[in-house]
Amino acid sequence: MAEDGAAYPAGGTPSGSLQPLELLHEEAGQPRFGLPPELATAYGGDLGFTPPCVYANFVTSIDGVVALGPEYPSSGSAISGREPADRFVMGLLRACADVVLIGAGTLRATPGHRWTPDHVCPQAAPDFAELRRSLRRATRPELVVVTASGDVPTEHEALQSGALIATTVDGARRLDGRLPPTCHILTADEGSTLRMADVLAALHAQGHTVVLTEGGPHLIGHLLGEGLLDELFLTTSPVLAGRADTSRPGLIAGLELLPNRPTWTDLISARRRDSYLFLRYRLRTPRAHGGPRPALAH
Ligand SMILES: NC(=O)c1ccc[n+]([C@@H]2O[C@H](COP(=O)([O-])OP(=O)(O)OC[C@H]3O[C@@H](n4cnc5c(N)ncnc54)[C@H](OP(=O)(O)O)[C@@H]3O)[C@@H](O)[C@H]2O)c1
């Protein structure tokens, strides 16, 4: 504990020290990893997942905006206001995962980012490392980027430090000879988009069964469309984003659910820090992942 009940000093952020999240509600009987004490204090309790599991983490404005549009890079940070508690939860969710899965749109829109726990909450790095050791996870989660086109910024820092790129035959052709040696490619047999069930099956075959997705809205649309999402962590940031004529998507793009395909959820937990809400939902639709054979090849 750092000082005055704060679990971590927030290091230069306007909000001062990070106070523990206040637990408002939690369903009984949740899986528990046994978080190191500092993490459990900051999170307001324990956390865990039962593999195989795919969970998403998003921050949204009160009016349902998750991305400000292509002219604004790193719009998630603008929506969260770089709130230390949100960055802590982001880091914690990454620290629990075998892989962090994103779409190429998020990679293109977030220059300079690395999808590691430490990047968003460096002050908790030793405790994230201890958690990963206790879970027998690799030092950091593997980054997996999904792209149909193969149009990825190969100079991006996140790719330079190593990633798996899941793509189509055309995408692999476009990427041929352009990726840093730290990256590997998984190529689909056929098709202009990837079946996400095949991507997950390929990850499972490599022993990666706890998958965090940080989106964006199109990738979430694909995962939901195939019935592959188990849980959603949603931070509601106390800000209004507004919309004019530009596209400002909500959580899901490229897929309509209501009215014909209602997708209900159950609230697993609710936490609060100041005016931020940290909500964890379980999708009620049956789990559909774990296909019989990986249809993607190295
Ligand atoms: N608020 C938040 O928490 C949050 C979280 C994440 C992202 N964002 C924001 O969301 C915006 C990006 O949105 P987005 O919807 O474009 O992001 P995205 O879902 O990450 O990227 C979409 C792209 O991913 C690839 N892709 C997704 N599913 C695929 C599939 N099944 N098969 C093949 N390729 C697939 C395609 O890449 P190609 O075009 O290369 O074929 C597609 O154009 C950014 O502004 C980002 O900052 C916000």
Short mmCIF file of C-alpha atoms and ligand atoms in Angstrom, two decimals:
data_model
loop_
_atom_site.label_atom_id
_atom_site.label_comp_id
_atom_site.label_asym_id
_atom_site.label_seq_id
_atom_site.Cartn_x
_atom_site.Cartn_y
_atom_site.Cartn_z
CA MET A 1 0.00 0.00 0.00
CA ALA A 2 1.53 3.32 -1.00
CA GLU A 3 -0.03 6.00 1.22
CA ASP A 4 -3.36 6.98 2.74
CA GLY A 5 -5.05 3.77 1.56
CA ALA A 6 -3.89 4.26 -2.07
CA ALA A 7 -2.60 1.06 -3.68
CA TYR A 8 -0.41 2.76 -6.28
CA PRO A 9 0.89 6.29 -6.72
CA ALA A 10 -0.38 7.46 -10.08
CA GLY A 11 2.93 9.01 -11.21
CA GLY A 12 2.28 12.40 -12.77
CA THR A 13 -1.41 11.94 -13.49
CA PRO A 14 -3.77 14.72 -12.50
CA SER A 15 -5.80 12.45 -10.22
CA GLY A 16 -3.06 11.97 -7.64
CA SER A 17 -2.84 8.55 -5.97
CA LEU A 18 -4.92 5.66 -7.19
CA GLN A 19 -7.52 4.87 -4.56
CA PRO A 20 -8.87 1.32 -4.45
CA LEU A 21 -11.97 0.73 -6.54
CA GLU A 22 -15.14 0.63 -4.50
CA LEU A 23 -16.97 -2.68 -4.90
CA LEU A 24 -20.68 -2.00 -5.40
CA HIS A 25 -21.84 -5.47 -6.44
CA GLU A 26 -20.36 -8.88 -7.21
CA GLU A 27 -22.05 -12.17 -8.00
CA ALA A 28 -21.07 -14.95 -5.61
CA GLY A 29 -18.91 -17.84 -6.80
CA GLN A 30 -16.63 -16.04 -9.28
CA PRO A 31 -13.35 -17.75 -10.28
CA ARG A 32 -10.40 -16.34 -8.34
CA PHE A 33 -6.77 -16.30 -9.39
CA GLY A 34 -5.58 -15.20 -5.96
CA LEU A 35 -4.29 -11.76 -6.93
CA PRO A 36 -1.16 -10.46 -5.18
CA PRO A 37 -2.31 -8.31 -2.22
CA GLU A 38 -1.52 -4.92 -3.83
CA LEU A 39 -3.56 -5.82 -6.92
CA ALA A 40 -6.46 -7.18 -4.86
CA THR A 41 -6.49 -3.97 -2.77
CA ALA A 42 -6.46 -1.71 -5.82
CA TYR A 43 -9.12 -3.77 -7.63
CA GLY A 44 -11.38 -4.02 -4.59
CA GLY A 45 -11.26 -7.83 -4.45
CA ASP A 46 -9.99 -10.86 -6.33
CA LEU A 47 -10.40 -11.65 -10.04
CA GLY A 48 -10.16 -14.77 -12.18
CA PHE A 49 -11.34 -16.53 -15.35
CA THR A 50 -12.24 -20.12 -16.18
CA PRO A 51 -10.56 -21.13 -19.44
CA PRO A 52 -11.34 -21.23 -22.29
CA CYS A 53 -12.53 -17.65 -22.07
CA VAL A 54 -12.74 -14.60 -24.33
CA TYR A 55 -13.29 -11.30 -22.53
CA ALA A 56 -13.41 -7.80 -23.95
CA ASN A 57 -12.41 -4.53 -22.34
CA PHE A 58 -13.72 -1.18 -23.57
CA VAL A 59 -14.16 2.35 -22.31
CA THR A 60 -17.26 4.23 -23.40
CA SER A 61 -18.59 7.74 -22.95
CA ILE A 62 -21.97 8.11 -21.24
CA ASP A 63 -23.55 8.61 -24.67
CA GLY A 64 -22.11 5.35 -26.01
CA VAL A 65 -19.13 6.55 -28.05
CA VAL A 66 -16.02 4.31 -28.01
CA ALA A 67 -14.07 5.89 -30.90
CA LEU A 68 -13.91 9.52 -31.97
CA GLY A 69 -13.19 8.81 -35.62
CA PRO A 70 -10.12 8.37 -37.80
CA GLU A 71 -8.95 11.96 -37.40
CA TYR A 72 -8.35 11.41 -33.65
CA PRO A 73 -5.67 8.85 -32.81
CA SER A 74 -5.79 7.03 -29.45
CA SER A 75 -9.39 8.09 -28.90
CA GLY A 76 -9.86 5.58 -26.07
CA SER A 77 -7.47 7.71 -23.99
CA ALA A 78 -9.49 10.83 -24.80
CA ILE A 79 -12.70 9.08 -23.72
CA SER A 80 -11.22 7.77 -20.46
CA GLY A 81 -9.38 11.04 -19.75
CA ARG A 82 -6.41 8.76 -19.03
CA GLU A 83 -8.07 7.98 -15.70
CA PRO A 84 -5.51 6.06 -13.59
CA ALA A 85 -8.14 3.61 -12.31
CA ASP A 86 -9.15 2.74 -15.88
CA ARG A 87 -5.52 2.25 -16.84
CA PHE A 88 -5.03 0.04 -13.78
CA VAL A 89 -7.99 -2.17 -14.74
CA MET A 90 -6.73 -2.31 -18.34
CA GLY A 91 -3.32 -3.42 -17.05
CA LEU A 92 -4.83 -5.97 -14.68
CA LEU A 93 -7.00 -7.51 -17.42
CA ARG A 94 -3.94 -7.75 -19.68
CA ALA A 95 -1.94 -9.32 -16.85
CA CYS A 96 -4.54 -12.12 -16.57
CA ALA A 97 -4.48 -12.99 -20.29
CA ASP A 98 -2.48 -15.38 -22.47
CA VAL A 99 -3.03 -13.09 -25.44
CA VAL A 100 -4.39 -9.63 -26.25
CA LEU A 101 -6.38 -9.73 -29.49
CA ILE A 102 -7.01 -6.57 -31.54
CA GLY A 103 -8.14 -5.65 -35.03
CA ALA A 104 -5.82 -3.82 -37.43
CA GLY A 105 -8.04 -0.70 -37.17
CA THR A 106 -7.09 -0.33 -33.51
CA LEU A 107 -3.41 -0.87 -34.29
CA ARG A 108 -3.51 1.76 -37.04
CA ALA A 109 -5.37 4.23 -34.76
CA THR A 110 -3.06 3.86 -31.76
CA PRO A 111 0.51 4.81 -32.63
CA GLY A 112 3.15 4.24 -30.00
CA HIS A 113 0.97 1.93 -27.89
CA ARG A 114 2.08 -1.45 -26.59
CA TRP A 115 -0.62 -3.89 -25.46
CA THR A 116 1.21 -4.93 -22.28
CA PRO A 117 0.11 -4.51 -18.66
CA ASP A 118 3.09 -2.30 -17.81
CA HIS A 119 2.53 0.13 -20.68
CA VAL A 120 -0.73 1.42 -19.18
CA CYS A 121 0.10 1.07 -15.49
CA PRO A 122 3.88 0.93 -14.98
CA GLN A 123 3.59 1.50 -11.24
CA ALA A 124 1.95 -1.94 -10.84
CA ALA A 125 4.51 -3.74 -13.05
CA PRO A 126 6.11 -5.83 -10.25
CA ASP A 127 2.68 -7.07 -9.09
CA PHE A 128 1.52 -7.82 -12.65
CA ALA A 129 4.75 -9.82 -13.09
CA GLU A 130 4.12 -11.70 -9.83
CA LEU A 131 0.57 -12.50 -10.95
CA ARG A 132 1.79 -13.83 -14.31
CA ARG A 133 4.42 -15.97 -12.57
CA SER A 134 1.79 -17.43 -10.24
CA LEU A 135 -0.44 -18.22 -13.26
CA ARG A 136 2.55 -19.71 -15.15
CA ARG A 137 1.98 -17.24 -17.96
CA ALA A 138 4.72 -15.90 -20.24
CA THR A 139 6.33 -12.62 -19.13
CA ARG A 140 3.84 -10.65 -21.21
CA PRO A 141 0.69 -11.56 -23.13
CA GLU A 142 1.21 -12.20 -26.84
CA LEU A 143 -0.30 -9.53 -29.10
CA VAL A 144 -2.50 -10.95 -31.87
CA VAL A 145 -3.57 -8.61 -34.68
CA VAL A 146 -6.34 -9.58 -37.09
CA THR A 147 -6.25 -8.08 -40.58
CA ALA A 148 -7.96 -9.07 -43.82
CA SER A 149 -6.03 -6.57 -45.94
CA GLY A 150 -2.54 -6.98 -44.46
CA ASP A 151 -2.43 -3.18 -44.22
CA VAL A 152 -0.61 -2.89 -40.90
CA PRO A 153 1.99 -0.28 -39.92
CA THR A 154 4.99 -2.58 -39.79
CA GLU A 155 7.09 0.09 -38.05
CA HIS A 156 4.60 0.20 -35.12
CA GLU A 157 6.38 -0.29 -31.79
CA ALA A 158 3.98 -3.09 -30.81
CA LEU A 159 4.93 -5.11 -33.89
CA GLN A 160 8.61 -4.36 -33.42
CA SER A 161 8.42 -6.00 -30.00
CA GLY A 162 6.69 -9.08 -31.41
CA ALA A 163 3.18 -10.10 -32.47
CA LEU A 164 1.17 -12.74 -34.24
CA ILE A 165 -0.64 -11.48 -37.35
CA ALA A 166 -3.73 -13.47 -38.36
CA THR A 167 -4.62 -12.72 -41.95
CA THR A 168 -5.99 -13.91 -45.27
CA VAL A 169 -4.02 -15.26 -48.22
CA ASP A 170 -4.13 -11.78 -49.82
CA GLY A 171 -3.06 -10.16 -46.56
CA ALA A 172 -0.14 -12.57 -46.17
CA ARG A 173 0.93 -11.75 -49.74
CA ARG A 174 0.86 -8.04 -48.96
CA LEU A 175 2.89 -8.55 -45.77
CA ASP A 176 5.46 -10.84 -47.36
CA GLY A 177 8.95 -9.62 -46.44
CA ARG A 178 7.64 -6.48 -44.67
CA LEU A 179 7.15 -7.67 -41.10
CA PRO A 180 9.86 -7.41 -38.45
CA PRO A 181 11.47 -10.78 -37.64
CA THR A 182 9.78 -10.68 -34.21
CA CYS A 183 6.37 -11.23 -35.88
CA HIS A 184 4.73 -14.46 -37.05
CA ILE A 185 1.87 -14.90 -39.50
CA LEU A 186 -1.16 -17.18 -39.30
CA THR A 187 -2.86 -17.48 -42.68
CA ALA A 188 -6.42 -18.62 -43.35
CA ASP A 189 -6.94 -21.29 -45.99
CA GLU A 190 -9.39 -19.12 -47.91
CA GLY A 191 -11.89 -16.25 -47.68
CA SER A 192 -11.83 -12.46 -47.61
CA THR A 193 -12.30 -12.30 -43.82
CA LEU A 194 -11.23 -14.63 -41.05
CA ARG A 195 -13.57 -16.86 -39.09
CA MET A 196 -12.73 -15.82 -35.55
CA ALA A 197 -13.49 -19.37 -34.39
CA ASP A 198 -10.53 -20.51 -36.52
CA VAL A 199 -8.29 -17.83 -35.01
CA LEU A 200 -9.26 -18.90 -31.49
CA ALA A 201 -8.78 -22.59 -32.35
CA ALA A 202 -5.28 -21.78 -33.61
CA LEU A 203 -4.56 -19.90 -30.37
CA HIS A 204 -5.94 -22.76 -28.28
CA ALA A 205 -3.67 -25.15 -30.16
CA GLN A 206 -0.75 -23.02 -28.93
CA GLY A 207 -2.03 -23.26 -25.34
CA HIS A 208 -3.57 -19.76 -25.33
CA THR A 209 -6.99 -20.23 -23.76
CA VAL A 210 -7.48 -16.98 -21.82
CA VAL A 211 -8.01 -14.32 -24.46
CA LEU A 212 -8.52 -10.61 -23.82
CA THR A 213 -9.81 -8.58 -26.74
CA GLU A 214 -9.39 -4.82 -26.78
CA GLY A 215 -11.43 -4.50 -29.95
CA GLY A 216 -12.24 -2.35 -31.73
CA PRO A 217 -15.91 -2.27 -32.65
CA HIS A 218 -15.53 -4.22 -35.94
CA LEU A 219 -13.59 -7.04 -34.31
CA ILE A 220 -16.14 -7.18 -31.47
CA GLY A 221 -18.85 -7.36 -34.15
CA HIS A 222 -17.14 -10.40 -35.69
CA LEU A 223 -16.67 -12.10 -32.30
CA LEU A 224 -20.29 -11.48 -31.30
CA GLY A 225 -21.54 -12.52 -34.72
CA GLU A 226 -19.91 -15.90 -34.22
CA GLY A 227 -21.08 -16.17 -30.58
CA LEU A 228 -17.52 -16.19 -29.24
CA LEU A 229 -17.53 -13.51 -26.56
CA ASP A 230 -17.93 -14.71 -22.97
CA GLU A 231 -17.54 -11.53 -20.96
CA LEU A 232 -17.41 -7.76 -21.37
CA PHE A 233 -15.61 -5.33 -19.07
CA LEU A 234 -17.00 -1.88 -19.70
CA THR A 235 -15.71 1.32 -18.17
CA THR A 236 -18.27 4.10 -18.32
CA SER A 237 -16.37 7.36 -18.34
CA PRO A 238 -18.27 10.37 -16.98
CA VAL A 239 -18.02 12.33 -20.21
CA LEU A 240 -20.33 13.20 -23.09
CA ALA A 241 -18.68 12.74 -26.51
CA GLY A 242 -21.44 13.79 -28.93
CA ARG A 243 -21.80 13.02 -32.63
CA ALA A 244 -22.01 15.31 -35.66
CA ASP A 245 -21.75 13.88 -39.17
CA THR A 246 -18.60 11.85 -38.60
CA SER A 247 -18.71 8.21 -37.65
CA ARG A 248 -18.40 7.73 -33.90
CA PRO A 249 -19.12 4.07 -33.31
CA GLY A 250 -20.44 2.44 -30.19
CA LEU A 251 -19.14 -0.86 -28.90
CA ILE A 252 -20.23 -2.90 -31.94
CA ALA A 253 -19.84 -2.16 -35.65
CA GLY A 254 -20.88 -4.18 -38.69
CA LEU A 255 -23.48 -6.26 -36.85
CA GLU A 256 -27.12 -5.64 -35.90
CA LEU A 257 -28.47 -7.50 -32.90
CA LEU A 258 -31.73 -5.85 -31.80
CA PRO A 259 -34.54 -6.37 -32.55
CA ASN A 260 -34.17 -9.78 -34.16
CA ARG A 261 -31.20 -11.15 -32.29
CA PRO A 262 -31.33 -9.76 -28.75
CA THR A 263 -28.12 -10.47 -26.88
CA TRP A 264 -28.73 -10.19 -23.16
CA THR A 265 -26.09 -10.10 -20.49
CA ASP A 266 -25.88 -10.54 -16.72
CA LEU A 267 -24.03 -8.08 -14.52
CA ILE A 268 -21.24 -9.98 -12.74
CA SER A 269 -19.74 -7.03 -10.89
CA ALA A 270 -19.82 -3.27 -10.56
CA ARG A 271 -17.05 -1.10 -9.17
CA ARG A 272 -16.69 2.63 -8.89
CA ARG A 273 -13.99 5.21 -8.56
CA ASP A 274 -15.20 8.77 -8.34
CA SER A 275 -17.65 9.12 -11.25
CA TYR A 276 -16.21 6.20 -13.29
CA LEU A 277 -18.07 2.88 -13.35
CA PHE A 278 -16.31 -0.43 -13.97
CA LEU A 279 -18.86 -3.00 -15.10
CA ARG A 280 -18.34 -6.69 -15.81
CA TYR A 281 -20.99 -8.54 -17.82
CA ARG A 282 -21.45 -12.17 -18.84
CA LEU A 283 -22.99 -12.84 -22.27
CA ARG A 284 -26.00 -15.13 -21.92
CA THR A 285 -25.56 -16.68 -25.36
CA PRO A 286 -23.99 -20.13 -25.25
CA ARG A 287 -20.27 -20.42 -25.72
CA ALA A 288 -19.50 -21.41 -29.31
CA HIS A 289 -15.71 -21.56 -29.40
CA GLY A 290 -13.30 -24.45 -29.33
CA GLY A 291 -13.71 -25.63 -32.92
CA PRO A 292 -12.28 -29.03 -33.80
CA ARG A 293 -9.35 -28.03 -35.99
CA PRO A 294 -7.22 -24.94 -36.51
CA ALA A 295 -7.88 -23.85 -40.12
CA LEU A 296 -5.02 -21.35 -40.04
CA ALA A 297 -1.44 -22.24 -40.83
CA HIS A 298 1.95 -20.72 -39.94
N1 LIG B 1 -12.92 2.85 -26.46
C1 LIG B 1 -12.24 1.72 -26.49
O1 LIG B 1 -12.12 1.04 -25.48
C2 LIG B 1 -11.63 1.27 -27.79
C3 LIG B 1 -11.07 -0.02 -27.87
C4 LIG B 1 -10.52 -0.42 -29.09
C5 LIG B 1 -10.53 0.44 -30.17
N2 LIG B 1 -11.07 1.67 -30.04
C6 LIG B 1 -11.08 2.58 -31.19
O2 LIG B 1 -11.77 1.98 -32.25
C7 LIG B 1 -11.30 2.55 -33.48
C8 LIG B 1 -11.02 1.45 -34.48
O3 LIG B 1 -12.23 0.81 -34.78
P1 LIG B 1 -12.29 -0.44 -35.76
O4 LIG B 1 -13.63 -1.05 -35.62
O5 LIG B 1 -11.81 -0.03 -37.09
O6 LIG B 1 -11.19 -1.34 -35.08
P2 LIG B 1 -10.85 -2.88 -35.19
O7 LIG B 1 -12.02 -3.74 -35.02
O8 LIG B 1 -9.72 -3.05 -34.25
O9 LIG B 1 -10.27 -3.02 -36.66
C9 LIG B 1 -11.05 -3.35 -37.76
C10 LIG B 1 -10.15 -4.05 -38.72
O10 LIG B 1 -9.67 -5.27 -38.13
C11 LIG B 1 -9.60 -6.27 -39.12
N3 LIG B 1 -10.58 -7.30 -38.81
C12 LIG B 1 -11.52 -7.30 -37.81
N4 LIG B 1 -12.19 -8.46 -37.82
C13 LIG B 1 -11.68 -9.20 -38.84
C14 LIG B 1 -11.95 -10.50 -39.36
N5 LIG B 1 -12.89 -11.30 -38.82
N6 LIG B 1 -11.23 -10.94 -40.43
C15 LIG B 1 -10.27 -10.16 -40.96
N7 LIG B 1 -9.96 -8.92 -40.52
C16 LIG B 1 -10.66 -8.47 -39.46
C17 LIG B 1 -9.85 -5.58 -40.44
O11 LIG B 1 -8.57 -5.10 -40.81
P3 LIG B 1 -8.15 -4.66 -42.29
O12 LIG B 1 -8.86 -3.38 -42.55
O13 LIG B 1 -6.65 -4.49 -42.19
O14 LIG B 1 -8.54 -5.75 -43.21
C18 LIG B 1 -10.80 -4.48 -40.01
O15 LIG B 1 -10.87 -3.40 -40.93
C19 LIG B 1 -10.08 3.35 -33.12
O16 LIG B 1 -10.40 4.71 -33.11
C20 LIG B 1 -9.72 2.88 -31.73
O17 LIG B 1 -9.06 3.88 -30.99
C21 LIG B 1 -11.62 2.10 -28.88
#
